[in-house]
PDB file of C-alpha atoms and ligand atoms in Angstrom:
ATOM      1  CA  UNK A   1     -11.454  -7.437   3.464  1.00  0.00           C
ATOM      2  CA  UNK A   2     -13.328  -4.321   4.463  1.00  0.00           C
ATOM      3  CA  UNK A   3     -12.890  -2.322   1.281  1.00  0.00           C
ATOM      4  CA  UNK A   4     -15.461   0.323   0.373  1.00  0.00           C
ATOM      5  CA  UNK A   5     -15.341   0.149  -3.401  1.00  0.00           C
ATOM      6  CA  UNK A   6     -18.890   0.528  -4.771  1.00  0.00           C
ATOM      7  CA  UNK A   7     -17.693   2.464  -7.847  1.00  0.00           C
ATOM      8  CA  UNK A   8     -14.762   0.452  -9.200  1.00  0.00           C
ATOM      9  CA  UNK A   9     -15.876  -2.805  -7.534  1.00  0.00           C
ATOM     10  CA  UNK A  10     -12.134  -3.502  -7.219  1.00  0.00           C
ATOM     11  CA  UNK A  11     -11.527  -4.334  -3.595  1.00  0.00           C
ATOM     12  CA  UNK A  12      -8.073  -4.043  -2.088  1.00  0.00           C
ATOM     13  CA  UNK A  13      -6.923  -5.019   1.378  1.00  0.00           C
ATOM     14  CA  UNK A  14      -3.525  -4.304   2.893  1.00  0.00           C
ATOM     15  CA  UNK A  15      -1.794  -5.866   5.889  1.00  0.00           C
ATOM     16  CA  UNK A  16       1.158  -3.826   7.083  1.00  0.00           C
ATOM     17  CA  UNK A  17       3.542  -5.639   9.421  1.00  0.00           C
ATOM     18  CA  UNK A  18       5.196  -3.307  11.910  1.00  0.00           C
ATOM     19  CA  UNK A  19       8.560  -3.975  13.538  1.00  0.00           C
ATOM     20  CA  UNK A  20       6.851  -4.579  16.894  1.00  0.00           C
ATOM     21  CA  UNK A  21       4.822  -7.452  15.400  1.00  0.00           C
ATOM     22  CA  UNK A  22       1.555  -5.596  15.032  1.00  0.00           C
ATOM     23  CA  UNK A  23      -0.352  -5.987  11.782  1.00  0.00           C
ATOM     24  CA  UNK A  24      -2.218  -2.887  10.669  1.00  0.00           C
ATOM     25  CA  UNK A  25      -5.093  -3.331   8.257  1.00  0.00           C
ATOM     26  CA  UNK A  26      -5.879  -1.050   5.343  1.00  0.00           C
ATOM     27  CA  UNK A  27      -8.589  -1.027   2.696  1.00  0.00           C
ATOM     28  CA  UNK A  28      -9.446   1.137  -0.265  1.00  0.00           C
ATOM     29  CA  UNK A  29     -12.128   3.681   0.520  1.00  0.00           C
ATOM     30  CA  UNK A  30     -13.840   5.235  -2.483  1.00  0.00           C
ATOM     31  CA  UNK A  31     -16.074   8.273  -2.757  1.00  0.00           C
ATOM     32  CA  UNK A  32     -18.820   9.587  -5.035  1.00  0.00           C
ATOM     33  CA  UNK A  33     -16.263  12.269  -5.854  1.00  0.00           C
ATOM     34  CA  UNK A  34     -13.942   9.741  -7.475  1.00  0.00           C
ATOM     35  CA  UNK A  35     -10.579  11.468  -6.895  1.00  0.00           C
ATOM     36  CA  UNK A  36     -11.251  11.472  -3.151  1.00  0.00           C
ATOM     37  CA  UNK A  37     -10.616   7.712  -3.008  1.00  0.00           C
ATOM     38  CA  UNK A  38      -7.747   6.444  -0.890  1.00  0.00           C
ATOM     39  CA  UNK A  39      -5.898   3.227  -1.672  1.00  0.00           C
ATOM     40  CA  UNK A  40      -5.554   0.336   0.762  1.00  0.00           C
ATOM     41  CA  UNK A  41      -1.797   0.825   1.131  1.00  0.00           C
ATOM     42  CA  UNK A  42      -2.033   4.466   2.126  1.00  0.00           C
ATOM     43  CA  UNK A  43      -4.935   3.809   4.443  1.00  0.00           C
ATOM     44  CA  UNK A  44      -2.785   1.209   6.260  1.00  0.00           C
ATOM     45  CA  UNK A  45       0.196   3.560   6.494  1.00  0.00           C
ATOM     46  CA  UNK A  46      -1.957   6.427   7.797  1.00  0.00           C
ATOM     47  CA  UNK A  47      -3.572   4.169  10.362  1.00  0.00           C
ATOM     48  CA  UNK A  48      -0.173   2.907  11.535  1.00  0.00           C
ATOM     49  CA  UNK A  49       1.257   6.404  11.846  1.00  0.00           C
ATOM     50  CA  UNK A  50      -1.813   7.494  13.812  1.00  0.00           C
ATOM     51  CA  UNK A  51      -1.171   4.566  16.185  1.00  0.00           C
ATOM     52  CA  UNK A  52       2.411   5.713  16.702  1.00  0.00           C
ATOM     53  CA  UNK A  53       4.008   3.014  14.534  1.00  0.00           C
ATOM     54  CA  UNK A  54       6.634   4.081  12.002  1.00  0.00           C
ATOM     55  CA  UNK A  55       8.881   1.087  11.420  1.00  0.00           C
ATOM     56  CA  UNK A  56       7.576  -1.488   8.985  1.00  0.00           C
ATOM     57  CA  UNK A  57       8.863  -4.895   7.952  1.00  0.00           C
ATOM     58  CA  UNK A  58       6.567  -5.976   5.104  1.00  0.00           C
ATOM     59  CA  UNK A  59       3.244  -5.303   3.462  1.00  0.00           C
ATOM     60  CA  UNK A  60       0.797  -7.809   2.025  1.00  0.00           C
ATOM     61  CA  UNK A  61      -1.877  -6.931  -0.510  1.00  0.00           C
ATOM     62  CA  UNK A  62      -4.969  -8.824  -1.538  1.00  0.00           C
ATOM     63  CA  UNK A  63      -7.325  -7.753  -4.297  1.00  0.00           C
ATOM     64  CA  UNK A  64     -10.622  -8.959  -5.676  1.00  0.00           C
ATOM     65  CA  UNK A  65      -8.969  -9.341  -9.091  1.00  0.00           C
ATOM     66  CA  UNK A  66      -7.623 -12.670 -10.290  1.00  0.00           C
ATOM     67  CA  UNK A  67      -3.984 -11.616 -10.571  1.00  0.00           C
ATOM     68  CA  UNK A  68      -1.678  -9.967  -8.030  1.00  0.00           C
ATOM     69  CA  UNK A  69      -1.683  -6.158  -8.430  1.00  0.00           C
ATOM     70  CA  UNK A  70       1.051  -3.726  -7.447  1.00  0.00           C
ATOM     71  CA  UNK A  71       0.715  -0.445  -5.543  1.00  0.00           C
ATOM     72  CA  UNK A  72      -0.087   2.664  -7.566  1.00  0.00           C
ATOM     73  CA  UNK A  73       2.567   5.346  -7.995  1.00  0.00           C
ATOM     74  CA  UNK A  74       1.366   7.517  -5.116  1.00  0.00           C
ATOM     75  CA  UNK A  75       1.317   4.528  -2.757  1.00  0.00           C
ATOM     76  CA  UNK A  76       4.840   3.532  -3.823  1.00  0.00           C
ATOM     77  CA  UNK A  77       6.043   7.000  -2.863  1.00  0.00           C
ATOM     78  CA  UNK A  78       4.263   6.849   0.501  1.00  0.00           C
ATOM     79  CA  UNK A  79       5.583   3.356   1.291  1.00  0.00           C
ATOM     80  CA  UNK A  80       9.111   4.480   0.368  1.00  0.00           C
ATOM     81  CA  UNK A  81       8.940   7.328   2.887  1.00  0.00           C
ATOM     82  CA  UNK A  82       8.895   4.837   5.760  1.00  0.00           C
ATOM     83  CA  UNK A  83      10.268   1.557   4.390  1.00  0.00           C
ATOM     84  CA  UNK A  84      12.189   1.971   1.120  1.00  0.00           C
ATOM     85  CA  UNK A  85      13.485  -1.621   1.094  1.00  0.00           C
ATOM     86  CA  UNK A  86      10.442  -3.409   2.463  1.00  0.00           C
ATOM     87  CA  UNK A  87       9.120  -6.498   0.654  1.00  0.00           C
ATOM     88  CA  UNK A  88       5.690  -6.216  -0.929  1.00  0.00           C
ATOM     89  CA  UNK A  89       3.637  -9.385  -1.281  1.00  0.00           C
ATOM     90  CA  UNK A  90       0.620  -9.355  -3.536  1.00  0.00           C
ATOM     91  CA  UNK A  91      -2.110 -11.937  -3.973  1.00  0.00           C
ATOM     92  CA  UNK A  92      -5.017 -12.125  -6.375  1.00  0.00           C
ATOM     93  CA  UNK A  93      -8.170 -14.028  -5.549  1.00  0.00           C
ATOM     94  CA  UNK A  94      -6.858 -17.108  -7.368  1.00  0.00           C
ATOM     95  CA  UNK A  95      -4.292 -17.493  -4.577  1.00  0.00           C
ATOM     96  CA  UNK A  96      -1.297 -16.647  -6.731  1.00  0.00           C
ATOM     97  CA  UNK A  97       1.254 -14.660  -4.662  1.00  0.00           C
ATOM     98  CA  UNK A  98       4.130 -12.552  -5.970  1.00  0.00           C
ATOM     99  CA  UNK A  99       6.822 -10.617  -4.156  1.00  0.00           C
ATOM    100  CA  UNK A 100       8.723  -7.454  -4.994  1.00  0.00           C
ATOM    101  CA  UNK A 101      10.289  -4.673  -2.936  1.00  0.00           C
ATOM    102  CA  UNK A 102       9.455  -1.000  -2.595  1.00  0.00           C
ATOM    103  CA  UNK A 103      12.879  -0.148  -4.069  1.00  0.00           C
ATOM    104  CA  UNK A 104      12.233  -2.322  -7.120  1.00  0.00           C
ATOM    105  CA  UNK A 105       8.813  -0.782  -7.575  1.00  0.00           C
ATOM    106  CA  UNK A 106      10.093   2.793  -7.229  1.00  0.00           C
ATOM    107  CA  UNK A 107      13.722   3.107  -8.365  1.00  0.00           C
ATOM    108  CA  UNK A 108      15.371   6.550  -8.268  1.00  0.00           C
ATOM    109  CA  UNK A 109      12.623   7.927  -6.072  1.00  0.00           C
ATOM    110  CA  UNK A 110      12.459  11.487  -4.821  1.00  0.00           C
ATOM    111  CA  UNK A 111      13.408  11.296  -1.150  1.00  0.00           C
ATOM    112  CA  UNK A 112      14.397  13.416   1.842  1.00  0.00           C
ATOM    113  CA  UNK A 113      18.022  13.629   0.609  1.00  0.00           C
ATOM    114  CA  UNK A 114      16.837  15.452  -2.496  1.00  0.00           C
ATOM    115  CA  UNK A 115      15.434  18.364  -0.493  1.00  0.00           C
ATOM    116  CA  UNK A 116      17.619  21.442  -0.118  1.00  0.00           C
TER     117      UNK A 116
HETATM  118  N1  THU B   1      -6.337   0.737  -5.421  1.00  0.00           N
HETATM  119  C1  THU B   1      -5.728   0.431  -4.235  1.00  0.00           C
HETATM  120  O1  THU B   1      -6.353   0.386  -3.171  1.00  0.00           O
HETATM  121  N2  THU B   1      -4.402   0.192  -4.264  1.00  0.00           N
HETATM  122  C2  THU B   1      -3.633   0.253  -5.377  1.00  0.00           C
HETATM  123  O2  THU B   1      -2.414   0.183  -5.283  1.00  0.00           O
HETATM  124  C3  THU B   1      -4.251   0.395  -6.685  1.00  0.00           C
HETATM  125  C4  THU B   1      -5.660   0.841  -6.673  1.00  0.00           C
HETATM  126  C5  THU B   1      -7.771   1.017  -5.394  1.00  0.00           C
HETATM  127  C6  THU B   1      -8.112   2.450  -5.651  1.00  0.00           C
HETATM  128  C7  THU B   1      -9.525   2.321  -6.177  1.00  0.00           C
HETATM  129  O3  THU B   1     -10.402   2.268  -5.055  1.00  0.00           O
HETATM  130  C8  THU B   1      -9.557   0.968  -6.865  1.00  0.00           C
HETATM  131  O4  THU B   1      -8.406   0.277  -6.411  1.00  0.00           O
HETATM  132  C9  THU B   1      -9.523   1.053  -8.373  1.00  0.00           C
HETATM  133  O5  THU B   1      -8.490   1.839  -8.809  1.00  0.00           O
END
């Protein structure tokens, strides 16, 4: 994976499957100003949107840690904007894979229906 994670050394790659069959890659990109980092999931979503893709079927995550890790809270909110019921697969570097869904990871989310 092409993560840029010299500070945390925790590398994350994302593979976002679009409805048209394209797979859009994402990676975490850190910065010397730590809060400027972007997660792999959001980098994949932003790349897909910039390519004109908005309909997603699934996302796969791979990290440099041993165990599967789940998207952070901000990424859950961003994934839910486009694919609230999408499955999320996560693999650690031991090969163990787990599956959840965006809805399970972010129940009772704030969404477009909540806006006035
Ligand atoms: N990270 C991700 O890329 N995705 C997540 O869902 C959790 C965290 C990244 C952000 C940062 O570069 C590193 O992992 C450590 O937090």
